[in-house]
Short mmCIF file of C-alpha atoms in Angstrom, two decimals:
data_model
loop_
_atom_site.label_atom_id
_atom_site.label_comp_id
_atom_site.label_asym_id
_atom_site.label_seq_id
_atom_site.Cartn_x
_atom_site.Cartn_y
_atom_site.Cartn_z
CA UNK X 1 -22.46 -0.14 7.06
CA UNK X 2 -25.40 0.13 4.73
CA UNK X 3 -23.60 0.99 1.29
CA UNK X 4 -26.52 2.73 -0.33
CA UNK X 5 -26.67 5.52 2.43
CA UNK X 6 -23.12 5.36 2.51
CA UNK X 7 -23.60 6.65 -1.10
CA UNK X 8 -26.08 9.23 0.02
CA UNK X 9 -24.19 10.68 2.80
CA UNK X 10 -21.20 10.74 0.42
CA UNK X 11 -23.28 13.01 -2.46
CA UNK X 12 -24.45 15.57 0.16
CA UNK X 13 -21.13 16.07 0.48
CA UNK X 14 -19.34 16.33 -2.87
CA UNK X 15 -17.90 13.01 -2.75
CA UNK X 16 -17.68 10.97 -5.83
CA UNK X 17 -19.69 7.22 -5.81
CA UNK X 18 -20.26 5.08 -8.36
CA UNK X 19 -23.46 5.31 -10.24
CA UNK X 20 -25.58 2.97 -8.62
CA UNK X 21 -29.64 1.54 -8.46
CA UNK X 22 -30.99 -0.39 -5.05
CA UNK X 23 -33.03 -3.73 -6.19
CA UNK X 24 -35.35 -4.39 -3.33
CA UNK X 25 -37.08 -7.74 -2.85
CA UNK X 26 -39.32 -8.04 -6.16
CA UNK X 27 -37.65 -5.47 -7.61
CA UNK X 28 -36.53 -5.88 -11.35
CA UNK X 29 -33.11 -5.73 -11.66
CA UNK X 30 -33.30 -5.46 -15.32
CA UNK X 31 -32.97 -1.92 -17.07
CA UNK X 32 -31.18 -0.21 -14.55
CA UNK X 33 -30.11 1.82 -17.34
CA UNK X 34 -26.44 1.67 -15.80
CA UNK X 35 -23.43 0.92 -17.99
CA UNK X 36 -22.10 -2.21 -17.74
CA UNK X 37 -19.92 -4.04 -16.45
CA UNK X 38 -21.81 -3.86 -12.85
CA UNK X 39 -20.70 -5.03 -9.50
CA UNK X 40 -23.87 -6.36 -7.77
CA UNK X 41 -23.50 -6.80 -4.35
CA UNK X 42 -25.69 -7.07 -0.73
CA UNK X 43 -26.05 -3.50 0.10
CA UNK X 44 -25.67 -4.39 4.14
CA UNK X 45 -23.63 -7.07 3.12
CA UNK X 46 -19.08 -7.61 4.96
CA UNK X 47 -16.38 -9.23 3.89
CA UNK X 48 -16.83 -9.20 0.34
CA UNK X 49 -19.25 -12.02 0.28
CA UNK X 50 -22.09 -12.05 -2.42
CA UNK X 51 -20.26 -9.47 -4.88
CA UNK X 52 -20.28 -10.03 -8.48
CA UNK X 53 -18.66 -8.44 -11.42
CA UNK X 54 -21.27 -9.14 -14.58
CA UNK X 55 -20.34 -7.98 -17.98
CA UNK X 56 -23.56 -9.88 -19.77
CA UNK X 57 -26.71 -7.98 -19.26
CA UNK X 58 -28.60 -11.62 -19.37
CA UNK X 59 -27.27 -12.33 -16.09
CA UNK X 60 -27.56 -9.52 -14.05
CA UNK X 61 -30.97 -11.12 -12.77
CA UNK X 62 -28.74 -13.84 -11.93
CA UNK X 63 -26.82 -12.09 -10.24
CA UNK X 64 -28.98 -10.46 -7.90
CA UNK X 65 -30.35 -13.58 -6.73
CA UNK X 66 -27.08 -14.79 -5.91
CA UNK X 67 -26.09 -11.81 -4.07
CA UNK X 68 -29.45 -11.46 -1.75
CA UNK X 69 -28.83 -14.69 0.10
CA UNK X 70 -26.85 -12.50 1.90
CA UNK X 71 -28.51 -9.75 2.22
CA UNK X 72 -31.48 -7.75 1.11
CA UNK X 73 -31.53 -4.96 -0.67
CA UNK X 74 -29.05 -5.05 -3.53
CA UNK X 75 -26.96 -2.53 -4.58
CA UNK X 76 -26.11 -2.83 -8.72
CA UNK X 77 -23.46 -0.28 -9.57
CA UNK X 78 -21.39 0.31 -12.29
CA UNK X 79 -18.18 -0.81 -12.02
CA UNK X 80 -14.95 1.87 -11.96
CA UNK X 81 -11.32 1.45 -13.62
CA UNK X 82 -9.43 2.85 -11.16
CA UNK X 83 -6.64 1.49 -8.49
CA UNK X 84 -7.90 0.51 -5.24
CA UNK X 85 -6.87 2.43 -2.12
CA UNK X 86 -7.68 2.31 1.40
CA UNK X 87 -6.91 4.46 4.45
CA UNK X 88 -8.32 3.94 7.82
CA UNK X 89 -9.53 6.53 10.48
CA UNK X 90 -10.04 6.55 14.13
CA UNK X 91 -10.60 9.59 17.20
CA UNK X 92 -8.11 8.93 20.29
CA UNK X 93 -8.68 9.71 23.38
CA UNK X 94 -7.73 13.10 23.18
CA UNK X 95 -10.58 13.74 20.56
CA UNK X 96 -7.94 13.96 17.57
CA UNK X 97 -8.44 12.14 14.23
CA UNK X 98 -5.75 9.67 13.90
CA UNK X 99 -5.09 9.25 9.72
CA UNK X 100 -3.63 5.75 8.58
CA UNK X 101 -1.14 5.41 5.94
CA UNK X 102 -2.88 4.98 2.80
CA UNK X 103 -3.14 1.02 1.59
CA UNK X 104 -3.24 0.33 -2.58
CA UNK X 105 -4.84 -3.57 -3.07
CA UNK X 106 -3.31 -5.21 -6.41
CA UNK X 107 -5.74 -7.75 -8.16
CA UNK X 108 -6.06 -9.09 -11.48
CA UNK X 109 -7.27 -6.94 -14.29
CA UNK X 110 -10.98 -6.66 -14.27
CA UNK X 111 -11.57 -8.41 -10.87
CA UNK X 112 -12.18 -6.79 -7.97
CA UNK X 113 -11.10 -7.86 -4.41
CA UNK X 114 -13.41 -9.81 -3.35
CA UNK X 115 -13.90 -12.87 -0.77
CA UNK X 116 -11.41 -15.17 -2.25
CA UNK X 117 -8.75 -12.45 -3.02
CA UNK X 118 -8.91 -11.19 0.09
CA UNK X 119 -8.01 -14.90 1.85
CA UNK X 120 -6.20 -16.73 -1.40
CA UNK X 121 -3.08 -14.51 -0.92
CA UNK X 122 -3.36 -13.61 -4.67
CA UNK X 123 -4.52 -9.65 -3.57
CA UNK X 124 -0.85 -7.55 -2.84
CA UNK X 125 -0.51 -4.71 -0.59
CA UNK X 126 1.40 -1.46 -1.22
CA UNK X 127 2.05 0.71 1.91
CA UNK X 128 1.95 3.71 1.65
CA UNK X 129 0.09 3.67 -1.70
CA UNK X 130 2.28 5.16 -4.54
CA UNK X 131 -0.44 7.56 -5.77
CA UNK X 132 0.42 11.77 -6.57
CA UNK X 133 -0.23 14.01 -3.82
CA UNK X 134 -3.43 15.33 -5.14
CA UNK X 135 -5.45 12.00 -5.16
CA UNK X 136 -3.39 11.39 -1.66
CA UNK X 137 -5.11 14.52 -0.12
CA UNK X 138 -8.20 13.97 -2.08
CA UNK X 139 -8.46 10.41 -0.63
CA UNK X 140 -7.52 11.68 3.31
CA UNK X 141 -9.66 14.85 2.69
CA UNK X 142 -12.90 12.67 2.09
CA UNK X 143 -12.25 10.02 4.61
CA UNK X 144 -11.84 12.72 7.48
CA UNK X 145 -15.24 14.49 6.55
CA UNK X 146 -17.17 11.16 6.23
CA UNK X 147 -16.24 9.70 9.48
CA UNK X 148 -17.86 12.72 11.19
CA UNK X 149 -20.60 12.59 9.06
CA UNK X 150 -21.28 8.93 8.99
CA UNK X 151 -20.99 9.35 12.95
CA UNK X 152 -18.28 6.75 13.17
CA UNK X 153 -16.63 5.48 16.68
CA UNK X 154 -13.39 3.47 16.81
CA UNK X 155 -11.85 3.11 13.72
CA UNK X 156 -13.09 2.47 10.06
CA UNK X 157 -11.86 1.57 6.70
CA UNK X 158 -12.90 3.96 4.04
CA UNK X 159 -12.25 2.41 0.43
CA UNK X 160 -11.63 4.17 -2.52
CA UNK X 161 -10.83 3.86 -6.63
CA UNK X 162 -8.23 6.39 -7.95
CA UNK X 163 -9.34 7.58 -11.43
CA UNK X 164 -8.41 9.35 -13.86
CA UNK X 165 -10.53 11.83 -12.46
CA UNK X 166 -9.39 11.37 -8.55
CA UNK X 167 -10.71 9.58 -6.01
CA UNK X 168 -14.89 7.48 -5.91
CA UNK X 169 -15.34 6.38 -2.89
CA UNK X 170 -16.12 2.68 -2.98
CA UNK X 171 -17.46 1.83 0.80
CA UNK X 172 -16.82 2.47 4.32
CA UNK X 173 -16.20 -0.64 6.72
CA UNK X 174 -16.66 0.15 10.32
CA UNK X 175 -15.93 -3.42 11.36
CA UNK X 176 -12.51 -4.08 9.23
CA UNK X 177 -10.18 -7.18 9.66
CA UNK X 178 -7.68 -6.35 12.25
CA UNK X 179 -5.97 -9.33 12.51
CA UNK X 180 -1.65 -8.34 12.44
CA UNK X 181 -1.91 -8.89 9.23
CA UNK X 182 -4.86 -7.17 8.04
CA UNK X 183 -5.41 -3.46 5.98
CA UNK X 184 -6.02 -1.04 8.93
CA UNK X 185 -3.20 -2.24 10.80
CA UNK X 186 -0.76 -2.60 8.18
CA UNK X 187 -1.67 1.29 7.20
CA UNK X 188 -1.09 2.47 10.95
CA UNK X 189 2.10 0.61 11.25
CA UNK X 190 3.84 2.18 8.12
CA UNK X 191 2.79 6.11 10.55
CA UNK X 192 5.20 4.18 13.37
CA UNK X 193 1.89 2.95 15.61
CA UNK X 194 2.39 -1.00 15.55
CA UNK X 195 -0.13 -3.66 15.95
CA UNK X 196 -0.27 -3.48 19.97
CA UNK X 197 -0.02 -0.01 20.13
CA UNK X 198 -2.73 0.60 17.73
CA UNK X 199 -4.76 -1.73 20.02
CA UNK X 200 -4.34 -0.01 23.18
CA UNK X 201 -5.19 3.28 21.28
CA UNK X 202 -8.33 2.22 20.30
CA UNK X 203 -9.20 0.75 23.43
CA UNK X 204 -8.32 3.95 25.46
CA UNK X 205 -10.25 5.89 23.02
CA UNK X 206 -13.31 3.45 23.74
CA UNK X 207 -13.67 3.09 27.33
CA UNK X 208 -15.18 6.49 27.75
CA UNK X 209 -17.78 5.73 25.94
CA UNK X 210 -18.34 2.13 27.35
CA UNK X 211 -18.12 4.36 30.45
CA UNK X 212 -20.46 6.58 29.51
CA UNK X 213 -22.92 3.62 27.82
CA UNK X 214 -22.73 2.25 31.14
CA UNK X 215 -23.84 5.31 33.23
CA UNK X 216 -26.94 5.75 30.42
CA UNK X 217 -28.15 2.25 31.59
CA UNK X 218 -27.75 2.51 35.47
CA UNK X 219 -29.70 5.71 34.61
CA UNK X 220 -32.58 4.06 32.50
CA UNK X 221 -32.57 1.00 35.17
CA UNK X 222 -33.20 3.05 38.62
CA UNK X 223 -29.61 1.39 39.91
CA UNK X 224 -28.01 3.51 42.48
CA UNK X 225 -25.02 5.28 41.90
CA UNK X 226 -21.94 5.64 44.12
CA UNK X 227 -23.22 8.69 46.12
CA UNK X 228 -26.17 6.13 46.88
CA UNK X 229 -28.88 7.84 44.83
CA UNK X 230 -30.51 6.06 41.98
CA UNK X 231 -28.90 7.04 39.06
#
């Protein structure tokens, strides 16, 4: 999901984002007039790949370029102390919003959890994430409203930094890992939903909509319908 709207959607309502500038192709990433250290990153860009963390303003330039052979535009933004937490959200087939567990990632001081962390086995998990209540509900509160408003199906990973000052959203991934092993379903088994129910949840929740996909095209095509009238 495109990170800079992401931010945008996230302002309009109230949600805290990092302060951030979009470097389009032949853009000058110099003078940004952001704090540093930055995280530079693809703003369309998954799975942590092209993100930096630059604390010398000489190679932010650098940085850039290294970051948009994976995607252009890129997003510089400055980079937030905080602890990392995650909770996932998905609709059921009943229409309800189904609320993960919420996920804290351990790294190393002043890195961030990027491509190798996330496959080195260095990153730790904490489920449920041993944060106060306040930045709990603050975290849940936000995810709930930006799924809707982000117009999410199926379930997505909403990413967060607990501050001082509560919860900045980070991203939203709406294609997370979902290996046994990975985030989302680690957060939905710690609410009692394991790994195979999860799946069957999500897939119940989806085949309307496949359903319903499928009816729009039989509709758009002229292909006749069961009662034996074009659709």
């Amino acid at each position: 999901m495109d990170k800079h709207a992401t931010k945008l959607i996230a302002a309009s309502l109230g949600i805290a984002t990092a302060d951030a500038r979009l470097v389009g192709a032949g853009s000058d990433a110099v003078g940004t007039g952001l704090t540093l250290p930055v995280v530079v990153k693809p703003a369309g860009g998954g799975s942590s790949n092209g993100v930096f963390v630059v604390a010398d303003p000489g190679r932010v330039a650098d940085a850039v370029e290294r970051a948009r052979v994976f995607g252009d535009p890129v997003l510089i933004e400055e980079y937030v102390t905080g602890r990392e937490v995650d909770v996932a959200v998905f609709r059921d087939r009943h229409g309800a919003l189904r609320i993960g567990a919420t996920l804290e990632i351990s790294v190393a001081p002043g890195d961030v959890f990027g491509a190798t962390e996330k496959y080195d086995g260095s990153a730790r998990f904490t489920v449920p994430a041993p944060i106060g209540d306040a930045d709990e509900a603050g975290v849940r509160s936000a995810a709930t409203r930006l799924y809707d408003a982000l117009g999410c199906a199926g379930v997505a990973r909403f990413d967060f930094f607990v501050t001082a000052d509560g919860p900045v959203l980070n991203e939203v991934n709406t294609t997370p890992g979902m290996t046994e092993l990975s985030q989302v379903p680690l957060m939905y088994a710690a609410t009692g939903l394991d790994y195979t129910g999860l799946i069957a949840e999500l897939l119940d929740a989806a085949h309307p909509r496949v359903q319903e996909g499928e009816r729009g095209d039989e509709r758009h095509s002229g292909v006749p319908n069961e009662s034996g009238s074009a659709a």
